PDB file of C-alpha atoms in Angstrom:
ATOM      1  CA  MET A 133     -19.373  -5.682 -21.962  1.00 63.00           C
ATOM      2  CA  ARG A 134     -22.524  -7.733 -21.457  1.00 68.00           C
ATOM      3  CA  PHE A 135     -22.798  -6.572 -17.834  1.00 68.00           C
ATOM      4  CA  GLY A 136     -21.399  -3.058 -18.325  1.00 71.00           C
ATOM      5  CA  LEU A 137     -18.282  -3.731 -16.256  1.00 66.00           C
ATOM      6  CA  LEU A 138     -15.295  -1.412 -16.403  1.00 65.00           C
ATOM      7  CA  PHE A 139     -12.128  -2.265 -18.316  1.00 62.00           C
ATOM      8  CA  GLU A 140      -9.542  -0.502 -16.141  1.00 61.00           C
ATOM      9  CA  ARG A 141      -7.969  -3.886 -15.487  1.00 60.00           C
ATOM     10  CA  PHE A 142      -6.712  -3.840 -19.065  1.00 60.00           C
ATOM     11  CA  LEU A 143      -6.505  -0.113 -19.845  1.00 64.00           C
ATOM     12  CA  SER A 144      -5.409   1.406 -16.539  1.00 65.00           C
ATOM     13  CA  LEU A 145      -2.997   4.328 -16.943  1.00 68.00           C
ATOM     14  CA  GLU A 146      -1.164   3.055 -13.850  1.00 70.00           C
ATOM     15  CA  LYS A 147      -0.142  -0.101 -15.708  1.00 67.00           C
ATOM     16  CA  ALA A 148       3.256   0.744 -17.152  1.00 69.00           C
ATOM     17  CA  GLY A 149       3.814  -2.284 -19.371  1.00 69.00           C
ATOM     18  CA  PRO A 150       2.045  -3.474 -22.516  1.00 69.00           C
ATOM     19  CA  PRO A 151      -1.354  -5.148 -22.178  1.00 71.00           C
ATOM     20  CA  ASP A 152      -1.611  -8.821 -21.329  1.00 71.00           C
ATOM     21  CA  ILE A 153      -3.246 -10.806 -24.109  1.00 83.00           C
ATOM     22  CA  ASP A 154      -4.244 -14.226 -22.815  1.00 86.00           C
ATOM     23  CA  LEU A 155      -6.322 -16.701 -24.790  1.00 88.00           C
ATOM     24  CA  ASP A 156      -7.739 -19.555 -22.716  1.00 89.00           C
ATOM     25  CA  ILE A 157      -7.829 -22.890 -24.545  1.00 90.00           C
ATOM     26  CA  GLU A 158      -8.712 -26.408 -23.515  1.00 91.00           C
ATOM     27  CA  SER A 159      -5.442 -27.922 -22.358  1.00 88.00           C
ATOM     28  CA  HIS A 160      -5.433 -30.839 -24.806  1.00 89.00           C
ATOM     29  CA  ARG A 161      -6.099 -28.512 -27.771  1.00 90.00           C
ATOM     30  CA  ARG A 162      -3.373 -25.920 -27.216  1.00 90.00           C
ATOM     31  CA  GLU A 163      -0.992 -27.553 -29.696  1.00 88.00           C
ATOM     32  CA  GLU A 164      -3.800 -27.501 -32.249  1.00 91.00           C
ATOM     33  CA  VAL A 165      -4.179 -23.739 -31.791  1.00 92.00           C
ATOM     34  CA  ILE A 166      -0.394 -23.167 -31.917  1.00 91.00           C
ATOM     35  CA  GLN A 167      -0.182 -25.027 -35.219  1.00 90.00           C
ATOM     36  CA  TYR A 168      -3.171 -23.058 -36.537  1.00 92.00           C
ATOM     37  CA  VAL A 169      -1.291 -19.815 -35.828  1.00 92.00           C
ATOM     38  CA  TYR A 170       1.766 -21.087 -37.707  1.00 92.00           C
ATOM     39  CA  THR A 171      -0.423 -22.221 -40.618  1.00 92.00           C
ATOM     40  CA  ARG A 172      -2.439 -19.002 -40.725  1.00 94.00           C
ATOM     41  CA  TYR A 173       0.444 -16.511 -40.453  1.00 92.00           C
ATOM     42  CA  GLY A 174       3.458 -18.574 -41.500  1.00 91.00           C
ATOM     43  CA  ARG A 175       6.679 -19.241 -39.654  1.00 90.00           C
ATOM     44  CA  ARG A 176       8.185 -16.087 -41.186  1.00 91.00           C
ATOM     45  CA  HIS A 177       5.723 -14.010 -39.146  1.00 93.00           C
ATOM     46  CA  ALA A 178       5.020 -16.150 -36.059  1.00 93.00           C
ATOM     47  CA  ALA A 179       7.320 -17.593 -33.430  1.00 92.00           C
ATOM     48  CA  GLN A 180       7.240 -18.716 -29.834  1.00 92.00           C
ATOM     49  CA  VAL A 181       9.002 -16.870 -27.058  1.00 92.00           C
ATOM     50  CA  ALA A 182      11.997 -18.465 -25.370  1.00 90.00           C
ATOM     51  CA  ASN A 183      12.554 -19.058 -21.665  1.00 86.00           C
ATOM     52  CA  MET A 184      15.963 -18.260 -20.242  1.00 85.00           C
ATOM     53  CA  ILE A 185      17.039 -21.263 -18.175  1.00 86.00           C
ATOM     54  CA  THR A 186      19.581 -20.177 -15.556  1.00 87.00           C
ATOM     55  CA  TYR A 187      21.818 -22.213 -13.292  1.00 88.00           C
ATOM     56  CA  LYS A 188      20.183 -23.265 -10.030  1.00 88.00           C
ATOM     57  CA  PRO A 189      22.430 -24.578  -7.229  1.00 87.00           C
ATOM     58  CA  ARG A 190      22.027 -28.306  -7.923  1.00 87.00           C
ATOM     59  CA  LEU A 191      22.446 -27.968 -11.679  1.00 87.00           C
ATOM     60  CA  ALA A 192      25.481 -25.698 -11.219  1.00 89.00           C
ATOM     61  CA  VAL A 193      27.179 -28.285  -9.015  1.00 89.00           C
ATOM     62  CA  ARG A 194      26.387 -31.160 -11.374  1.00 89.00           C
ATOM     63  CA  ASP A 195      27.681 -29.361 -14.455  1.00 90.00           C
ATOM     64  CA  ALA A 196      30.765 -28.164 -12.580  1.00 90.00           C
ATOM     65  CA  ALA A 197      31.527 -31.689 -11.360  1.00 89.00           C
ATOM     66  CA  ARG A 198      30.991 -33.107 -14.845  1.00 89.00           C
ATOM     67  CA  ALA A 199      33.311 -30.520 -16.384  1.00 90.00           C
ATOM     68  CA  LEU A 200      35.986 -31.297 -13.805  1.00 90.00           C
ATOM     69  CA  GLY A 201      35.793 -35.026 -14.486  1.00 89.00           C
ATOM     70  CA  TYR A 202      34.129 -36.337 -11.338  1.00 87.00           C
ATOM     71  CA  PRO A 203      32.136 -39.605 -11.700  1.00 87.00           C
ATOM     72  CA  GLU A 204      28.453 -39.043 -12.431  1.00 83.00           C
ATOM     73  CA  ALA A 205      27.248 -41.503  -9.777  1.00 82.00           C
ATOM     74  CA  GLN A 206      29.296 -39.711  -7.103  1.00 79.00           C
ATOM     75  CA  THR A 207      27.933 -36.348  -8.267  1.00 80.00           C
ATOM     76  CA  ARG A 208      24.331 -37.531  -8.070  1.00 80.00           C
ATOM     77  CA  GLU A 209      24.830 -38.829  -4.546  1.00 78.00           C
ATOM     78  CA  THR A 210      26.580 -35.641  -3.424  1.00 77.00           C
ATOM     79  CA  THR A 211      23.926 -33.288  -4.835  1.00 79.00           C
ATOM     80  CA  ARG A 212      20.831 -35.114  -3.537  1.00 76.00           C
ATOM     81  CA  HIS A 213      20.569 -32.713  -0.580  1.00 75.00           C
ATOM     82  CA  ILE A 214      21.069 -29.531  -2.636  1.00 76.00           C
ATOM     83  CA  HIS A 215      17.836 -27.750  -3.536  1.00 67.00           C
ATOM     84  CA  HIS A 216      17.299 -23.989  -3.857  1.00 62.00           C
ATOM     85  CA  THR A 217      20.251 -22.625  -1.905  1.00 63.00           C
ATOM     86  CA  PRO A 218      23.960 -23.059  -2.668  1.00 60.00           C
ATOM     87  CA  SER A 219      25.837 -25.630  -0.609  1.00 59.00           C
ATOM     88  CA  GLY A 220      27.660 -24.366   2.448  1.00 59.00           C
ATOM     89  CA  PRO A 221      31.362 -24.715   3.288  1.00 57.00           C
ATOM     90  CA  ASP A 222      30.639 -27.784   5.445  1.00 50.00           C
ATOM     91  CA  SER A 223      29.233 -29.772   2.524  1.00 64.00           C
ATOM     92  CA  ALA A 224      30.976 -32.792   1.056  1.00 73.00           C
ATOM     93  CA  LEU A 225      31.709 -31.042  -2.242  1.00 80.00           C
ATOM     94  CA  PRO A 226      35.323 -30.799  -3.434  1.00 83.00           C
ATOM     95  CA  ASP A 227      36.676 -27.272  -3.256  1.00 83.00           C
ATOM     96  CA  ASP A 228      37.167 -26.951  -7.006  1.00 86.00           C
ATOM     97  CA  VAL A 229      33.561 -28.034  -7.689  1.00 87.00           C
ATOM     98  CA  ARG A 230      32.205 -25.601  -5.088  1.00 86.00           C
ATOM     99  CA  SER A 231      34.263 -22.755  -6.528  1.00 87.00           C
ATOM    100  CA  LEU A 232      33.217 -23.357 -10.138  1.00 89.00           C
ATOM    101  CA  ALA A 233      29.564 -23.907  -9.165  1.00 88.00           C
ATOM    102  CA  SER A 234      29.516 -20.591  -7.291  1.00 87.00           C
ATOM    103  CA  HIS A 235      30.562 -18.829 -10.517  1.00 89.00           C
ATOM    104  CA  LEU A 236      27.948 -20.677 -12.584  1.00 90.00           C
ATOM    105  CA  HIS A 237      25.069 -20.059 -10.168  1.00 89.00           C
ATOM    106  CA  GLY A 238      22.569 -17.637 -11.707  1.00 87.00           C
ATOM    107  CA  LEU A 239      24.193 -17.544 -15.171  1.00 88.00           C
ATOM    108  CA  PRO A 240      22.180 -18.485 -18.295  1.00 85.00           C
ATOM    109  CA  ARG A 241      22.522 -22.159 -19.227  1.00 87.00           C
ATOM    110  CA  HIS A 242      20.286 -22.575 -22.265  1.00 84.00           C
ATOM    111  CA  LEU A 243      17.083 -21.391 -23.898  1.00 82.00           C
ATOM    112  CA  GLY A 244      13.827 -23.263 -23.503  1.00 83.00           C
ATOM    113  CA  VAL A 245      10.521 -22.664 -25.256  1.00 85.00           C
ATOM    114  CA  HIS A 246       7.735 -20.742 -23.539  1.00 83.00           C
ATOM    115  CA  SER A 247       4.786 -23.119 -23.214  1.00 79.00           C
ATOM    116  CA  GLY A 248       2.279 -20.798 -24.856  1.00 82.00           C
ATOM    117  CA  GLY A 249       3.838 -17.373 -25.482  1.00 89.00           C
ATOM    118  CA  MET A 250       3.822 -16.346 -29.150  1.00 92.00           C
ATOM    119  CA  VAL A 251       4.652 -13.241 -31.166  1.00 92.00           C
ATOM    120  CA  LEU A 252       3.113 -12.169 -34.477  1.00 92.00           C
ATOM    121  CA  THR A 253       4.690  -9.555 -36.745  1.00 92.00           C
ATOM    122  CA  ARG A 254       3.729  -7.795 -39.979  1.00 92.00           C
ATOM    123  CA  GLN A 255       7.257  -7.876 -41.378  1.00 92.00           C
ATOM    124  CA  PRO A 256       9.380 -11.053 -41.309  1.00 93.00           C
ATOM    125  CA  ILE A 257      10.068 -11.764 -37.666  1.00 91.00           C
ATOM    126  CA  GLY A 258      13.746 -12.504 -38.384  1.00 90.00           C
ATOM    127  CA  GLN A 259      14.224  -8.834 -39.265  1.00 92.00           C
ATOM    128  CA  ILE A 260      13.318  -7.887 -35.679  1.00 92.00           C
ATOM    129  CA  MET A 261      14.763 -10.692 -33.553  1.00 91.00           C
ATOM    130  CA  PRO A 262      16.896 -13.766 -34.247  1.00 91.00           C
ATOM    131  CA  VAL A 263      14.755 -16.867 -34.699  1.00 90.00           C
ATOM    132  CA  GLU A 264      15.565 -20.556 -34.954  1.00 89.00           C
ATOM    133  CA  TRP A 265      13.757 -23.811 -35.640  1.00 86.00           C
ATOM    134  CA  ALA A 266      12.645 -25.417 -32.389  1.00 83.00           C
ATOM    135  CA  THR A 267      13.367 -29.035 -31.520  1.00 82.00           C
ATOM    136  CA  ALA A 268       9.649 -29.829 -31.705  1.00 80.00           C
ATOM    137  CA  GLN A 269       8.490 -30.291 -35.279  1.00 81.00           C
ATOM    138  CA  GLY A 270       6.649 -27.386 -36.868  1.00 81.00           C
ATOM    139  CA  ARG A 271       7.702 -24.755 -34.337  1.00 86.00           C
ATOM    140  CA  SER A 272       9.936 -21.687 -34.424  1.00 89.00           C
ATOM    141  CA  VAL A 273      11.392 -20.006 -31.354  1.00 90.00           C
ATOM    142  CA  LEU A 274      12.858 -16.568 -30.812  1.00 91.00           C
ATOM    143  CA  GLN A 275      16.353 -16.278 -29.365  1.00 89.00           C
ATOM    144  CA  GLY A 276      15.068 -14.114 -26.551  1.00 87.00           C
ATOM    145  CA  ASP A 277      12.748 -14.298 -23.547  1.00 87.00           C
ATOM    146  CA  LYS A 278       9.734 -12.157 -22.676  1.00 87.00           C
ATOM    147  CA  GLU A 279      11.910  -9.268 -21.463  1.00 87.00           C
ATOM    148  CA  ASP A 280      13.768  -9.246 -24.792  1.00 89.00           C
ATOM    149  CA  VAL A 281      10.446  -9.332 -26.646  1.00 89.00           C
ATOM    150  CA  ALA A 282       9.175  -6.316 -24.690  1.00 87.00           C
ATOM    151  CA  ALA A 283      12.454  -4.442 -25.292  1.00 88.00           C
ATOM    152  CA  ALA A 284      12.022  -5.040 -29.028  1.00 88.00           C
ATOM    153  CA  GLY A 285       8.574  -3.421 -28.888  1.00 87.00           C
ATOM    154  CA  LEU A 286       6.722  -6.684 -29.565  1.00 88.00           C
ATOM    155  CA  ILE A 287       3.636  -7.873 -27.696  1.00 86.00           C
ATOM    156  CA  LYS A 288       3.482 -11.436 -26.456  1.00 89.00           C
ATOM    157  CA  ILE A 289       0.249 -13.394 -26.819  1.00 90.00           C
ATOM    158  CA  ASP A 290      -0.205 -16.210 -24.301  1.00 91.00           C
ATOM    159  CA  LEU A 291      -2.081 -19.272 -25.518  1.00 91.00           C
ATOM    160  CA  LEU A 292      -2.977 -20.785 -22.173  1.00 89.00           C
ATOM    161  CA  GLY A 293      -4.005 -24.416 -21.922  1.00 89.00           C
ATOM    162  CA  LEU A 294      -6.461 -24.677 -19.023  1.00 86.00           C
ATOM    163  CA  GLY A 295      -7.451 -28.009 -17.561  1.00 86.00           C
ATOM    164  CA  MET A 296     -10.588 -26.384 -16.121  1.00 84.00           C
ATOM    165  CA  LEU A 297     -11.905 -25.674 -19.636  1.00 88.00           C
ATOM    166  CA  SER A 298     -11.338 -29.314 -20.534  1.00 89.00           C
ATOM    167  CA  ALA A 299     -13.183 -30.334 -17.364  1.00 88.00           C
ATOM    168  CA  LEU A 300     -16.110 -28.049 -18.265  1.00 88.00           C
ATOM    169  CA  HIS A 301     -16.242 -29.520 -21.769  1.00 91.00           C
ATOM    170  CA  THR A 302     -16.239 -33.030 -20.305  1.00 92.00           C
ATOM    171  CA  ALA A 303     -19.000 -32.028 -17.868  1.00 91.00           C
ATOM    172  CA  CYS A 304     -21.134 -30.755 -20.773  1.00 92.00           C
ATOM    173  CA  ASP A 305     -20.591 -34.046 -22.601  1.00 93.00           C
ATOM    174  CA  LEU A 306     -21.616 -36.044 -19.523  1.00 95.00           C
ATOM    175  CA  ILE A 307     -24.746 -33.924 -18.975  1.00 93.00           C
ATOM    176  CA  ARG A 308     -25.766 -34.512 -22.576  1.00 94.00           C
ATOM    177  CA  GLU A 309     -25.056 -38.241 -22.316  1.00 94.00           C
ATOM    178  CA  HIS A 310     -26.865 -38.866 -19.021  1.00 96.00           C
ATOM    179  CA  HIS A 311     -29.562 -36.172 -18.945  1.00 94.00           C
ATOM    180  CA  GLY A 312     -30.210 -35.353 -22.580  1.00 93.00           C
ATOM    181  CA  ILE A 313     -29.482 -31.626 -22.059  1.00 92.00           C
ATOM    182  CA  THR A 314     -27.021 -29.976 -24.423  1.00 93.00           C
ATOM    183  CA  TYR A 315     -24.733 -27.253 -23.108  1.00 91.00           C
ATOM    184  CA  THR A 316     -21.675 -25.602 -24.613  1.00 88.00           C
ATOM    185  CA  LEU A 317     -19.135 -23.384 -22.864  1.00 83.00           C
ATOM    186  CA  ALA A 318     -21.040 -20.404 -24.307  1.00 84.00           C
ATOM    187  CA  SER A 319     -24.513 -21.552 -23.231  1.00 88.00           C
ATOM    188  CA  ILE A 320     -23.892 -22.632 -19.631  1.00 87.00           C
ATOM    189  CA  PRO A 321     -26.522 -20.758 -17.529  1.00 86.00           C
ATOM    190  CA  GLN A 322     -25.123 -17.600 -15.916  1.00 83.00           C
ATOM    191  CA  ASP A 323     -27.919 -17.115 -13.368  1.00 86.00           C
ATOM    192  CA  ASP A 324     -28.162 -20.471 -11.588  1.00 88.00           C
ATOM    193  CA  PRO A 325     -29.176 -19.534  -8.008  1.00 91.00           C
ATOM    194  CA  GLY A 326     -27.451 -22.632  -6.607  1.00 90.00           C
ATOM    195  CA  VAL A 327     -24.099 -21.415  -7.960  1.00 86.00           C
ATOM    196  CA  TYR A 328     -24.478 -17.993  -6.342  1.00 88.00           C
ATOM    197  CA  LYS A 329     -25.392 -19.612  -3.021  1.00 91.00           C
ATOM    198  CA  MET A 330     -22.167 -21.620  -3.160  1.00 88.00           C
ATOM    199  CA  ILE A 331     -20.163 -18.471  -3.944  1.00 84.00           C
ATOM    200  CA  ALA A 332     -21.841 -16.519  -1.140  1.00 87.00           C
ATOM    201  CA  ARG A 333     -20.786 -19.091   1.458  1.00 88.00           C
ATOM    202  CA  GLY A 334     -17.260 -19.312   0.064  1.00 84.00           C
ATOM    203  CA  ASP A 335     -17.652 -22.864  -1.238  1.00 85.00           C
ATOM    204  CA  THR A 336     -15.287 -22.313  -4.169  1.00 81.00           C
ATOM    205  CA  ILE A 337     -12.383 -24.663  -3.473  1.00 80.00           C
ATOM    206  CA  GLY A 338     -11.003 -26.019  -6.747  1.00 70.00           C
ATOM    207  CA  VAL A 339     -12.652 -23.333  -8.881  1.00 69.00           C
ATOM    208  CA  SER A 340     -10.114 -21.761 -11.236  1.00 59.00           C
ATOM    209  CA  VAL A 341      -7.263 -19.648  -9.765  1.00 50.00           C
ATOM    210  CA  PRO A 342      -7.756 -16.708  -7.345  1.00 43.00           C
ATOM    211  CA  PRO A 343      -6.638 -13.383  -8.876  1.00 43.00           C
ATOM    212  CA  ALA A 344      -3.619 -11.603  -7.444  1.00 41.00           C
ATOM    213  CA  PRO A 345      -4.434  -8.428  -5.418  1.00 42.00           C
ATOM    214  CA  ARG A 346      -2.102  -6.185  -7.421  1.00 43.00           C
ATOM    215  CA  TYR A 347      -4.607  -3.782  -8.971  1.00 40.00           C
ATOM    216  CA  PRO A 348      -5.901  -0.506  -7.468  1.00 40.00           C
ATOM    217  CA  LEU A 349      -9.459  -0.334  -6.177  1.00 34.00           C
ATOM    218  CA  SER A 350     -10.595   1.524  -9.305  1.00 35.00           C
ATOM    219  CA  ALA A 351      -9.552  -1.450 -11.420  1.00 38.00           C
ATOM    220  CA  GLN A 352     -10.965  -4.104  -9.150  1.00 35.00           C
ATOM    221  CA  HIS A 353     -14.578  -3.416 -10.137  1.00 36.00           C
ATOM    222  CA  GLY A 354     -13.581  -4.670 -13.559  1.00 39.00           C
ATOM    223  CA  MET A 355     -12.430  -7.891 -11.909  1.00 43.00           C
ATOM    224  CA  LEU A 356     -15.814  -8.674 -10.379  1.00 42.00           C
ATOM    225  CA  ALA A 357     -16.619 -11.245 -13.018  1.00 41.00           C
ATOM    226  CA  SER A 358     -13.401 -13.068 -12.140  1.00 46.00           C
ATOM    227  CA  ASP A 359     -14.117 -12.672  -8.424  1.00 45.00           C
ATOM    228  CA  LEU A 360     -17.506 -14.273  -8.858  1.00 42.00           C
ATOM    229  CA  ARG A 361     -15.819 -17.142 -10.627  1.00 43.00           C
ATOM    230  CA  ASP A 362     -13.106 -17.551  -8.012  1.00 43.00           C
ATOM    231  CA  GLY A 363     -15.168 -16.950  -4.891  1.00 42.00           C
ATOM    232  CA  PRO A 364     -15.028 -14.266  -2.185  1.00 42.00           C
ATOM    233  CA  GLN A 365     -11.604 -12.693  -1.904  1.00 43.00           C
ATOM    234  CA  PRO A 366     -11.902 -10.174   0.976  1.00 42.00           C
ATOM    235  CA  GLY A 367      -8.268  -9.095   0.673  1.00 40.00           C
ATOM    236  CA  LEU A 368      -9.001  -7.589  -2.752  1.00 38.00           C
ATOM    237  CA  TRP A 369     -11.210  -4.924  -1.236  1.00 37.00           C
ATOM    238  CA  ARG A 370      -8.530  -2.969   0.599  1.00 38.00           C
ATOM    239  CA  THR A 371      -8.137   0.648  -0.402  1.00 36.00           C
ATOM    240  CA  ARG A 372      -5.021   1.958  -2.098  1.00 38.00           C
ATOM    241  CA  HIS A 373      -4.277   4.592   0.555  1.00 40.00           C
ATOM    242  CA  SER A 374      -5.400   2.591   3.601  1.00 41.00           C
ATOM    243  CA  PRO A 375      -4.398  -0.997   2.847  1.00 45.00           C
ATOM    244  CA  ALA A 376      -5.248  -2.131   6.371  1.00 44.00           C
ATOM    245  CA  VAL A 377      -8.863  -0.893   6.164  1.00 42.00           C
ATOM    246  CA  MET A 378     -11.430  -3.275   4.759  1.00 41.00           C
ATOM    247  CA  GLN A 379     -14.117  -1.636   2.650  1.00 43.00           C
ATOM    248  CA  LYS A 380     -17.471  -2.963   1.484  1.00 43.00           C
ATOM    249  CA  PRO A 381     -17.119  -3.936  -2.182  1.00 43.00           C
ATOM    250  CA  PRO A 382     -19.184  -2.210  -4.848  1.00 44.00           C
ATOM    251  CA  THR A 383     -22.469  -3.650  -6.004  1.00 44.00           C
ATOM    252  CA  CYS A 384     -22.130  -6.232  -8.727  1.00 43.00           C
ATOM    253  CA  ALA A 385     -24.478  -5.881 -11.692  1.00 42.00           C
ATOM    254  CA  CYS A 386     -24.176  -9.526 -12.679  1.00 41.00           C
ATOM    255  CA  CYS A 387     -25.498 -10.942  -9.401  1.00 41.00           C
ATOM    256  CA  PRO A 388     -29.215 -11.822  -9.365  1.00 41.00           C
ATOM    257  CA  GLY A 389     -31.193  -9.033  -7.776  1.00 42.00           C
ATOM    258  CA  ASN A 390     -28.220  -6.662  -8.069  1.00 40.00           C
ATOM    259  CA  ARG A 391     -26.892  -7.885  -4.734  1.00 40.00           C
ATOM    260  CA  SER A 392     -23.646  -6.687  -3.208  1.00 40.00           C
ATOM    261  CA  PHE A 393     -20.757  -9.067  -3.456  1.00 38.00           C
ATOM    262  CA  PRO A 394     -20.470 -10.971  -0.133  1.00 40.00           C
ATOM    263  CA  GLU A 395     -17.850  -9.633   2.303  1.00 38.00           C
TER     264      GLU A 395
END
């Protein structure tokens, strides 16, 4: 809003699903925020989203061998070479293990806890979806993953722990300690010409995470602030109807001198 950028990234009519609500938090403080949510809203109205853990090839073989009574040491040795694809007929697996593992592959094994996905409800959350106490103390978890949450008409809020925010906080502390200048994450200068020179030459390795080019051109102007953070991403400036044609990006209001974003 400060720079008058568009919000189609969040409100585009072409986006079929519910909006993404992501809150970026310093990585070492995410648990603090999660516990604040539970304290503020109560475990009757707040819970974390589950992850559906399904059988991958190696795990399917190990569980099948365990169920059929094969020694654990032999199973570990046999499955060392199995990664993301099921074992072939020429593998050293016994036929009964291979057969049972092929039936297990892809089936749900257990529920995990989403690292930061939470749901808040006005009515008791147990009236909408089954909920259980998590293994970790002070947490509740829904008995459903993000697809189940969406099907129930609930919106997931992601509390994302970002190491980059922790690094920025540490950098501010070091600047204050060694140079006597106090910065916070909110007061870091936004118009440092040296930063824009680095961005213009593409010197942005290690800066945050590049955005995925999945939004139409009309929505990408609203992503300019992220693009400036992540560095030049020429592939984002392809048109919807001519994806092979590169177009000059629109002028960015937040660059000094109202310059065009570098191609």
